[in-house]
Amino acid sequence: MGRYLATLIRFRSRFVILLLIAPLSLGASTALVLRSYEATAALWVSDPTYLGQDVVPVDWNRHSTPAQNTVDTLRQLLGTYAFDRQVADRLLATGAVADQAAASQAGESLSSEVHLQVEGAQLARLTYFNADQKFSLGVLRSVIALYLEHETAVQKAQLDVSTTFLSTAVTDAESKSTVAQQAVAGYLAAHPAVRAPTGSGDTGVADLDRLLAQERQSEANLATLRAQLGQVRLSGA
């Protein structure tokens, strides 16, 4: 998941407007220097783990690095109206912009003005330029906060699906284990001369040994599923 390491603001002068000073025959030109601020944020993205093993989150490409997946997700989000509107609302709520019109205008240009770069397998960088330092910083803070909220929601949804699946699997395994136990008990009741083995040994009676093997397997499956369900619930606590 992404970790917000730092947001830095540094002043940068740029020659951005070329003006003709006078309409003389030879022409004359100069450059007007405008001040702008560059807000930059570095995101360190750890390899995801699930039940102690590396896995690929539902919205990731297994062939891409964590940083590349983060940049891809951010680029997709910034290209949607819903996300841009959320950023605009966040800018207005935090006081980074003065009114709704300014917030909406900022939101409409996010996909082209927020620059995304992969700088390593686990490092992604976001950059935004604007003449207003507070606004520049506010844009990146809003984008990152909403991105993290998005990722949390995606992973929670994945967790909910896993919990539901494993809960159903445990219920099914419990039923199978009960059936297997009843089958062994029924065989022993019908054959009083045959005794159940101690431990995990066989009896030498083929039918009973088959039922015992099914019982042991069903108990092992149930124990595994219960452990997995417990880990999933613990990770979501």
PDB file of C-alpha atoms in Angstrom:
ATOM      1  CA  MET A   1       0.000   0.000   0.000  1.00  0.00           C
ATOM      2  CA  GLY A   2       1.217   3.509  -0.537  1.00  0.00           C
ATOM      3  CA  ARG A   3       2.945   5.467   2.308  1.00  0.00           C
ATOM      4  CA  TYR A   4       3.044   9.285   2.060  1.00  0.00           C
ATOM      5  CA  LEU A   5       6.695  10.129   2.788  1.00  0.00           C
ATOM      6  CA  ALA A   6       7.080  13.820   2.020  1.00  0.00           C
ATOM      7  CA  THR A   7       5.552  16.782   0.284  1.00  0.00           C
ATOM      8  CA  LEU A   8       8.092  19.427  -0.644  1.00  0.00           C
ATOM      9  CA  ILE A   9       7.518  22.884  -2.041  1.00  0.00           C
ATOM     10  CA  ARG A  10      10.305  24.632  -3.864  1.00  0.00           C
ATOM     11  CA  PHE A  11      10.279  27.927  -5.697  1.00  0.00           C
ATOM     12  CA  ARG A  12      10.952  27.823  -9.402  1.00  0.00           C
ATOM     13  CA  SER A  13      11.217  30.692 -11.898  1.00  0.00           C
ATOM     14  CA  ARG A  14      10.182  29.982 -15.445  1.00  0.00           C
ATOM     15  CA  PHE A  15      10.166  31.943 -18.661  1.00  0.00           C
ATOM     16  CA  VAL A  16       6.683  31.221 -19.820  1.00  0.00           C
ATOM     17  CA  ILE A  17       5.365  34.193 -21.759  1.00  0.00           C
ATOM     18  CA  LEU A  18       7.003  35.814 -24.775  1.00  0.00           C
ATOM     19  CA  LEU A  19       5.923  39.417 -25.347  1.00  0.00           C
ATOM     20  CA  LEU A  20       6.634  41.740 -28.271  1.00  0.00           C
ATOM     21  CA  ILE A  21       7.772  44.997 -26.738  1.00  0.00           C
ATOM     22  CA  ALA A  22       7.393  47.265 -29.750  1.00  0.00           C
ATOM     23  CA  PRO A  23       6.258  46.824 -33.360  1.00  0.00           C
ATOM     24  CA  LEU A  24       9.592  47.999 -34.800  1.00  0.00           C
ATOM     25  CA  SER A  25      10.812  46.922 -38.195  1.00  0.00           C
ATOM     26  CA  LEU A  26      13.436  44.632 -36.780  1.00  0.00           C
ATOM     27  CA  GLY A  27      11.224  43.548 -33.844  1.00  0.00           C
ATOM     28  CA  ALA A  28      12.199  43.235 -30.239  1.00  0.00           C
ATOM     29  CA  SER A  29      11.230  40.706 -27.656  1.00  0.00           C
ATOM     30  CA  THR A  30      11.727  39.939 -24.025  1.00  0.00           C
ATOM     31  CA  ALA A  31      10.575  37.293 -21.603  1.00  0.00           C
ATOM     32  CA  LEU A  32       8.335  37.915 -18.671  1.00  0.00           C
ATOM     33  CA  VAL A  33       9.406  35.914 -15.639  1.00  0.00           C
ATOM     34  CA  LEU A  34       6.543  34.344 -13.719  1.00  0.00           C
ATOM     35  CA  ARG A  35       6.849  32.678 -10.379  1.00  0.00           C
ATOM     36  CA  SER A  36       5.446  29.201  -9.922  1.00  0.00           C
ATOM     37  CA  TYR A  37       5.688  26.588  -7.240  1.00  0.00           C
ATOM     38  CA  GLU A  38       6.372  22.916  -7.682  1.00  0.00           C
ATOM     39  CA  ALA A  39       4.682  20.634  -5.201  1.00  0.00           C
ATOM     40  CA  THR A  40       6.155  17.163  -5.222  1.00  0.00           C
ATOM     41  CA  ALA A  41       5.215  14.093  -3.233  1.00  0.00           C
ATOM     42  CA  ALA A  42       6.992  10.751  -3.011  1.00  0.00           C
ATOM     43  CA  LEU A  43       4.999   7.578  -2.428  1.00  0.00           C
ATOM     44  CA  TRP A  44       6.767   4.458  -1.221  1.00  0.00           C
ATOM     45  CA  VAL A  45       4.686   1.410  -2.112  1.00  0.00           C
ATOM     46  CA  SER A  46       5.377  -1.784  -0.193  1.00  0.00           C
ATOM     47  CA  ASP A  47       4.892  -5.221  -1.668  1.00  0.00           C
ATOM     48  CA  PRO A  48       1.451  -6.389  -0.522  1.00  0.00           C
ATOM     49  CA  THR A  49       1.180  -9.398   1.755  1.00  0.00           C
ATOM     50  CA  TYR A  50      -1.816 -11.535   2.463  1.00  0.00           C
ATOM     51  CA  LEU A  51      -1.884 -14.459   4.895  1.00  0.00           C
ATOM     52  CA  GLY A  52       1.899 -14.179   5.063  1.00  0.00           C
ATOM     53  CA  GLN A  53       2.358 -14.613   1.299  1.00  0.00           C
ATOM     54  CA  ASP A  54       2.900 -12.159  -1.541  1.00  0.00           C
ATOM     55  CA  VAL A  55      -0.263 -11.678  -3.550  1.00  0.00           C
ATOM     56  CA  VAL A  56      -1.545  -9.341  -6.223  1.00  0.00           C
ATOM     57  CA  PRO A  57      -4.306  -6.933  -5.129  1.00  0.00           C
ATOM     58  CA  VAL A  58      -7.454  -7.070  -7.176  1.00  0.00           C
ATOM     59  CA  ASP A  59      -6.680  -3.848  -9.077  1.00  0.00           C
ATOM     60  CA  TRP A  60      -2.988  -4.606  -9.761  1.00  0.00           C
ATOM     61  CA  ASN A  61      -1.115  -6.107 -12.696  1.00  0.00           C
ATOM     62  CA  ARG A  62       1.071  -8.949 -11.463  1.00  0.00           C
ATOM     63  CA  HIS A  63       3.681  -8.178 -14.132  1.00  0.00           C
ATOM     64  CA  SER A  64       4.177  -4.550 -12.987  1.00  0.00           C
ATOM     65  CA  THR A  65       6.100  -3.189 -10.021  1.00  0.00           C
ATOM     66  CA  PRO A  66       4.258  -1.765  -6.983  1.00  0.00           C
ATOM     67  CA  ALA A  67       5.202   1.768  -8.047  1.00  0.00           C
ATOM     68  CA  GLN A  68       4.005   1.196 -11.611  1.00  0.00           C
ATOM     69  CA  ASN A  69       0.717  -0.215 -10.362  1.00  0.00           C
ATOM     70  CA  THR A  70       0.288   2.831  -8.126  1.00  0.00           C
ATOM     71  CA  VAL A  71       0.946   5.236 -10.986  1.00  0.00           C
ATOM     72  CA  ASP A  72      -1.408   3.304 -13.274  1.00  0.00           C
ATOM     73  CA  THR A  73      -4.179   3.426 -10.667  1.00  0.00           C
ATOM     74  CA  LEU A  74      -3.635   7.134 -10.031  1.00  0.00           C
ATOM     75  CA  ARG A  75      -3.694   7.873 -13.750  1.00  0.00           C
ATOM     76  CA  GLN A  76      -6.972   5.988 -14.119  1.00  0.00           C
ATOM     77  CA  LEU A  77      -8.496   7.792 -11.141  1.00  0.00           C
ATOM     78  CA  LEU A  78      -7.392  11.213 -12.352  1.00  0.00           C
ATOM     79  CA  GLY A  79      -9.059  10.468 -15.666  1.00  0.00           C
ATOM     80  CA  THR A  80     -12.475   9.983 -14.068  1.00  0.00           C
ATOM     81  CA  TYR A  81     -14.998  12.702 -13.387  1.00  0.00           C
ATOM     82  CA  ALA A  82     -15.950  11.217 -10.014  1.00  0.00           C
ATOM     83  CA  PHE A  83     -12.393  11.344  -8.641  1.00  0.00           C
ATOM     84  CA  ASP A  84     -11.718  14.827  -9.999  1.00  0.00           C
ATOM     85  CA  ARG A  85     -14.942  16.016  -8.372  1.00  0.00           C
ATOM     86  CA  GLN A  86     -13.851  14.500  -5.071  1.00  0.00           C
ATOM     87  CA  VAL A  87     -10.540  16.349  -5.286  1.00  0.00           C
ATOM     88  CA  ALA A  88     -12.355  19.604  -6.041  1.00  0.00           C
ATOM     89  CA  ASP A  89     -14.660  19.103  -3.069  1.00  0.00           C
ATOM     90  CA  ARG A  90     -11.684  18.326  -0.833  1.00  0.00           C
ATOM     91  CA  LEU A  91      -9.864  21.465  -1.989  1.00  0.00           C
ATOM     92  CA  LEU A  92     -12.901  23.562  -1.160  1.00  0.00           C
ATOM     93  CA  ALA A  93     -13.436  21.878   2.213  1.00  0.00           C
ATOM     94  CA  THR A  94      -9.811  22.374   3.271  1.00  0.00           C
ATOM     95  CA  GLY A  95      -9.684  26.013   2.176  1.00  0.00           C
ATOM     96  CA  ALA A  96      -7.138  25.455  -0.593  1.00  0.00           C
ATOM     97  CA  VAL A  97      -9.475  27.323  -2.967  1.00  0.00           C
ATOM     98  CA  ALA A  98     -11.811  30.210  -2.295  1.00  0.00           C
ATOM     99  CA  ASP A  99     -14.962  29.096  -4.089  1.00  0.00           C
ATOM    100  CA  GLN A 100     -16.678  26.279  -5.955  1.00  0.00           C
ATOM    101  CA  ALA A 101     -15.816  27.707  -9.366  1.00  0.00           C
ATOM    102  CA  ALA A 102     -12.091  27.625  -8.620  1.00  0.00           C
ATOM    103  CA  ALA A 103     -12.396  24.118  -7.182  1.00  0.00           C
ATOM    104  CA  SER A 104     -14.239  22.856 -10.256  1.00  0.00           C
ATOM    105  CA  GLN A 105     -11.693  24.443 -12.586  1.00  0.00           C
ATOM    106  CA  ALA A 106      -8.868  22.755 -10.699  1.00  0.00           C
ATOM    107  CA  GLY A 107     -10.614  19.402 -10.834  1.00  0.00           C
ATOM    108  CA  GLU A 108     -11.120  19.590 -14.590  1.00  0.00           C
ATOM    109  CA  SER A 109      -7.390  19.943 -15.272  1.00  0.00           C
ATOM    110  CA  LEU A 110      -6.010  17.331 -12.891  1.00  0.00           C
ATOM    111  CA  SER A 111      -5.395  14.594 -15.462  1.00  0.00           C
ATOM    112  CA  SER A 112      -3.111  16.881 -17.485  1.00  0.00           C
ATOM    113  CA  GLU A 113      -1.494  18.917 -14.706  1.00  0.00           C
ATOM    114  CA  VAL A 114      -0.677  16.287 -12.081  1.00  0.00           C
ATOM    115  CA  HIS A 115       2.488  14.634 -13.368  1.00  0.00           C
ATOM    116  CA  LEU A 116       3.156  11.020 -12.363  1.00  0.00           C
ATOM    117  CA  GLN A 117       6.518   9.315 -12.521  1.00  0.00           C
ATOM    118  CA  VAL A 118       7.908   5.913 -11.548  1.00  0.00           C
ATOM    119  CA  GLU A 119      11.332   6.355  -9.933  1.00  0.00           C
ATOM    120  CA  GLY A 120      11.961   2.821  -8.778  1.00  0.00           C
ATOM    121  CA  ALA A 121      10.269  -0.499  -8.178  1.00  0.00           C
ATOM    122  CA  GLN A 122       8.571   0.898  -5.076  1.00  0.00           C
ATOM    123  CA  LEU A 123       8.863   4.669  -5.447  1.00  0.00           C
ATOM    124  CA  ALA A 124       6.340   6.848  -7.289  1.00  0.00           C
ATOM    125  CA  ARG A 125       6.422  10.646  -7.541  1.00  0.00           C
ATOM    126  CA  LEU A 126       3.634  13.170  -8.080  1.00  0.00           C
ATOM    127  CA  THR A 127       4.327  16.726  -9.205  1.00  0.00           C
ATOM    128  CA  TYR A 128       2.064  19.755  -9.594  1.00  0.00           C
ATOM    129  CA  PHE A 129       2.880  23.336 -10.627  1.00  0.00           C
ATOM    130  CA  ASN A 130       0.922  26.469  -9.743  1.00  0.00           C
ATOM    131  CA  ALA A 131       1.577  30.096  -8.874  1.00  0.00           C
ATOM    132  CA  ASP A 132      -0.152  29.593  -5.516  1.00  0.00           C
ATOM    133  CA  GLN A 133       1.965  27.628  -3.064  1.00  0.00           C
ATOM    134  CA  LYS A 134      -0.951  26.719  -0.775  1.00  0.00           C
ATOM    135  CA  PHE A 135      -3.022  25.560  -3.714  1.00  0.00           C
ATOM    136  CA  SER A 136      -0.195  23.431  -5.154  1.00  0.00           C
ATOM    137  CA  LEU A 137       0.286  21.688  -1.853  1.00  0.00           C
ATOM    138  CA  GLY A 138      -3.462  21.281  -1.379  1.00  0.00           C
ATOM    139  CA  VAL A 139      -3.888  19.564  -4.727  1.00  0.00           C
ATOM    140  CA  LEU A 140      -1.325  16.869  -4.006  1.00  0.00           C
ATOM    141  CA  ARG A 141      -2.528  16.377  -0.448  1.00  0.00           C
ATOM    142  CA  SER A 142      -6.080  15.896  -1.710  1.00  0.00           C
ATOM    143  CA  VAL A 143      -5.070  13.547  -4.520  1.00  0.00           C
ATOM    144  CA  ILE A 144      -2.988  11.367  -2.223  1.00  0.00           C
ATOM    145  CA  ALA A 145      -5.568  11.283   0.566  1.00  0.00           C
ATOM    146  CA  LEU A 146      -8.328  10.271  -1.847  1.00  0.00           C
ATOM    147  CA  TYR A 147      -6.081   7.705  -3.525  1.00  0.00           C
ATOM    148  CA  LEU A 148      -5.368   6.082  -0.159  1.00  0.00           C
ATOM    149  CA  GLU A 149      -9.084   6.086   0.636  1.00  0.00           C
ATOM    150  CA  HIS A 150      -9.732   4.410  -2.711  1.00  0.00           C
ATOM    151  CA  GLU A 151      -7.119   1.726  -2.075  1.00  0.00           C
ATOM    152  CA  THR A 152      -8.476   1.109   1.421  1.00  0.00           C
ATOM    153  CA  ALA A 153     -11.974   0.674   0.020  1.00  0.00           C
ATOM    154  CA  VAL A 154     -10.743  -1.714  -2.692  1.00  0.00           C
ATOM    155  CA  GLN A 155      -8.816  -3.846  -0.219  1.00  0.00           C
ATOM    156  CA  LYS A 156     -11.718  -3.852   2.237  1.00  0.00           C
ATOM    157  CA  ALA A 157     -14.024  -5.070  -0.510  1.00  0.00           C
ATOM    158  CA  GLN A 158     -11.511  -7.799  -1.339  1.00  0.00           C
ATOM    159  CA  LEU A 159     -11.303  -8.693   2.342  1.00  0.00           C
ATOM    160  CA  ASP A 160     -15.086  -8.878   2.617  1.00  0.00           C
ATOM    161  CA  VAL A 161     -15.225 -11.240  -0.366  1.00  0.00           C
ATOM    162  CA  SER A 162     -12.521 -13.437   1.159  1.00  0.00           C
ATOM    163  CA  THR A 163     -14.282 -13.488   4.524  1.00  0.00           C
ATOM    164  CA  THR A 164     -17.602 -14.455   2.958  1.00  0.00           C
ATOM    165  CA  PHE A 165     -15.978 -17.153   0.838  1.00  0.00           C
ATOM    166  CA  LEU A 166     -14.047 -18.669   3.737  1.00  0.00           C
ATOM    167  CA  SER A 167     -17.032 -18.497   6.092  1.00  0.00           C
ATOM    168  CA  THR A 168     -19.076 -20.476   3.585  1.00  0.00           C
ATOM    169  CA  ALA A 169     -16.211 -22.924   3.081  1.00  0.00           C
ATOM    170  CA  VAL A 170     -15.891 -23.458   6.857  1.00  0.00           C
ATOM    171  CA  THR A 171     -19.617 -24.145   7.187  1.00  0.00           C
ATOM    172  CA  ASP A 172     -19.432 -26.683   4.352  1.00  0.00           C
ATOM    173  CA  ALA A 173     -16.314 -28.305   5.845  1.00  0.00           C
ATOM    174  CA  GLU A 174     -18.015 -28.579   9.245  1.00  0.00           C
ATOM    175  CA  SER A 175     -20.913 -30.449   7.644  1.00  0.00           C
ATOM    176  CA  LYS A 176     -18.561 -32.812   5.814  1.00  0.00           C
ATOM    177  CA  SER A 177     -16.597 -33.442   9.002  1.00  0.00           C
ATOM    178  CA  THR A 178     -19.790 -34.282  10.885  1.00  0.00           C
ATOM    179  CA  VAL A 179     -20.879 -36.679   8.144  1.00  0.00           C
ATOM    180  CA  ALA A 180     -17.475 -38.385   8.183  1.00  0.00           C
ATOM    181  CA  GLN A 181     -17.575 -38.767  11.979  1.00  0.00           C
ATOM    182  CA  GLN A 182     -21.076 -40.204  11.815  1.00  0.00           C
ATOM    183  CA  ALA A 183     -19.986 -42.681   9.149  1.00  0.00           C
ATOM    184  CA  VAL A 184     -17.192 -44.013  11.381  1.00  0.00           C
ATOM    185  CA  ALA A 185     -19.479 -44.164  14.393  1.00  0.00           C
ATOM    186  CA  GLY A 186     -22.138 -45.973  12.363  1.00  0.00           C
ATOM    187  CA  TYR A 187     -19.674 -48.565  11.107  1.00  0.00           C
ATOM    188  CA  LEU A 188     -18.371 -49.283  14.604  1.00  0.00           C
ATOM    189  CA  ALA A 189     -21.927 -49.570  15.938  1.00  0.00           C
ATOM    190  CA  ALA A 190     -22.776 -52.080  13.199  1.00  0.00           C
ATOM    191  CA  HIS A 191     -19.578 -54.068  13.799  1.00  0.00           C
ATOM    192  CA  PRO A 192     -19.105 -54.310  17.578  1.00  0.00           C
ATOM    193  CA  ALA A 193     -16.235 -56.762  17.180  1.00  0.00           C
ATOM    194  CA  VAL A 194     -14.157 -54.147  15.378  1.00  0.00           C
ATOM    195  CA  ARG A 195     -12.379 -51.598  17.514  1.00  0.00           C
ATOM    196  CA  ALA A 196     -11.355 -48.117  16.525  1.00  0.00           C
ATOM    197  CA  PRO A 197      -7.590 -47.661  16.332  1.00  0.00           C
ATOM    198  CA  THR A 198      -5.685 -45.501  18.773  1.00  0.00           C
ATOM    199  CA  GLY A 199      -3.985 -42.531  17.187  1.00  0.00           C
ATOM    200  CA  SER A 200      -3.712 -42.396  13.416  1.00  0.00           C
ATOM    201  CA  GLY A 201      -3.059 -46.071  12.765  1.00  0.00           C
ATOM    202  CA  ASP A 202      -5.107 -48.373  10.549  1.00  0.00           C
ATOM    203  CA  THR A 203      -7.305 -51.235  11.710  1.00  0.00           C
ATOM    204  CA  GLY A 204      -6.614 -53.594   8.852  1.00  0.00           C
ATOM    205  CA  VAL A 205     -10.292 -53.504   7.997  1.00  0.00           C
ATOM    206  CA  ALA A 206     -10.511 -51.918   4.554  1.00  0.00           C
ATOM    207  CA  ASP A 207     -13.963 -50.370   4.869  1.00  0.00           C
ATOM    208  CA  LEU A 208     -13.269 -48.888   8.290  1.00  0.00           C
ATOM    209  CA  ASP A 209      -9.818 -47.624   7.279  1.00  0.00           C
ATOM    210  CA  ARG A 210     -11.377 -45.868   4.293  1.00  0.00           C
ATOM    211  CA  LEU A 211     -13.930 -44.147   6.532  1.00  0.00           C
ATOM    212  CA  LEU A 212     -11.230 -43.186   9.030  1.00  0.00           C
ATOM    213  CA  ALA A 213      -9.114 -41.672   6.253  1.00  0.00           C
ATOM    214  CA  GLN A 214     -12.084 -39.596   5.095  1.00  0.00           C
ATOM    215  CA  GLU A 215     -12.709 -38.437   8.674  1.00  0.00           C
ATOM    216  CA  ARG A 216      -9.091 -37.381   9.177  1.00  0.00           C
ATOM    217  CA  GLN A 217      -8.999 -35.578   5.852  1.00  0.00           C
ATOM    218  CA  SER A 218     -12.212 -33.690   6.582  1.00  0.00           C
ATOM    219  CA  GLU A 219     -10.890 -32.650  10.009  1.00  0.00           C
ATOM    220  CA  ALA A 220      -7.620 -31.440   8.469  1.00  0.00           C
ATOM    221  CA  ASN A 221      -9.474 -29.447   5.811  1.00  0.00           C
ATOM    222  CA  LEU A 222     -11.691 -27.888   8.469  1.00  0.00           C
ATOM    223  CA  ALA A 223      -8.719 -26.894  10.622  1.00  0.00           C
ATOM    224  CA  THR A 224      -6.977 -25.267   7.632  1.00  0.00           C
ATOM    225  CA  LEU A 225     -10.043 -23.265   6.626  1.00  0.00           C
ATOM    226  CA  ARG A 226     -10.673 -22.116  10.195  1.00  0.00           C
ATOM    227  CA  ALA A 227      -7.070 -20.919  10.458  1.00  0.00           C
ATOM    228  CA  GLN A 228      -7.336 -19.011   7.172  1.00  0.00           C
ATOM    229  CA  LEU A 229     -10.608 -17.406   8.221  1.00  0.00           C
ATOM    230  CA  GLY A 230      -9.089 -16.380  11.541  1.00  0.00           C
ATOM    231  CA  GLN A 231      -6.133 -14.734   9.782  1.00  0.00           C
ATOM    232  CA  VAL A 232      -8.396 -12.874   7.373  1.00  0.00           C
ATOM    233  CA  ARG A 233     -10.529 -11.560  10.240  1.00  0.00           C
ATOM    234  CA  LEU A 234      -7.403 -10.567  12.157  1.00  0.00           C
ATOM    235  CA  SER A 235      -5.986  -8.658   9.158  1.00  0.00           C
ATOM    236  CA  GLY A 236      -9.231  -6.733   8.864  1.00  0.00           C
ATOM    237  CA  ALA A 237      -9.478  -5.888  12.561  1.00  0.00           C
TER     238      ALA A 237
END
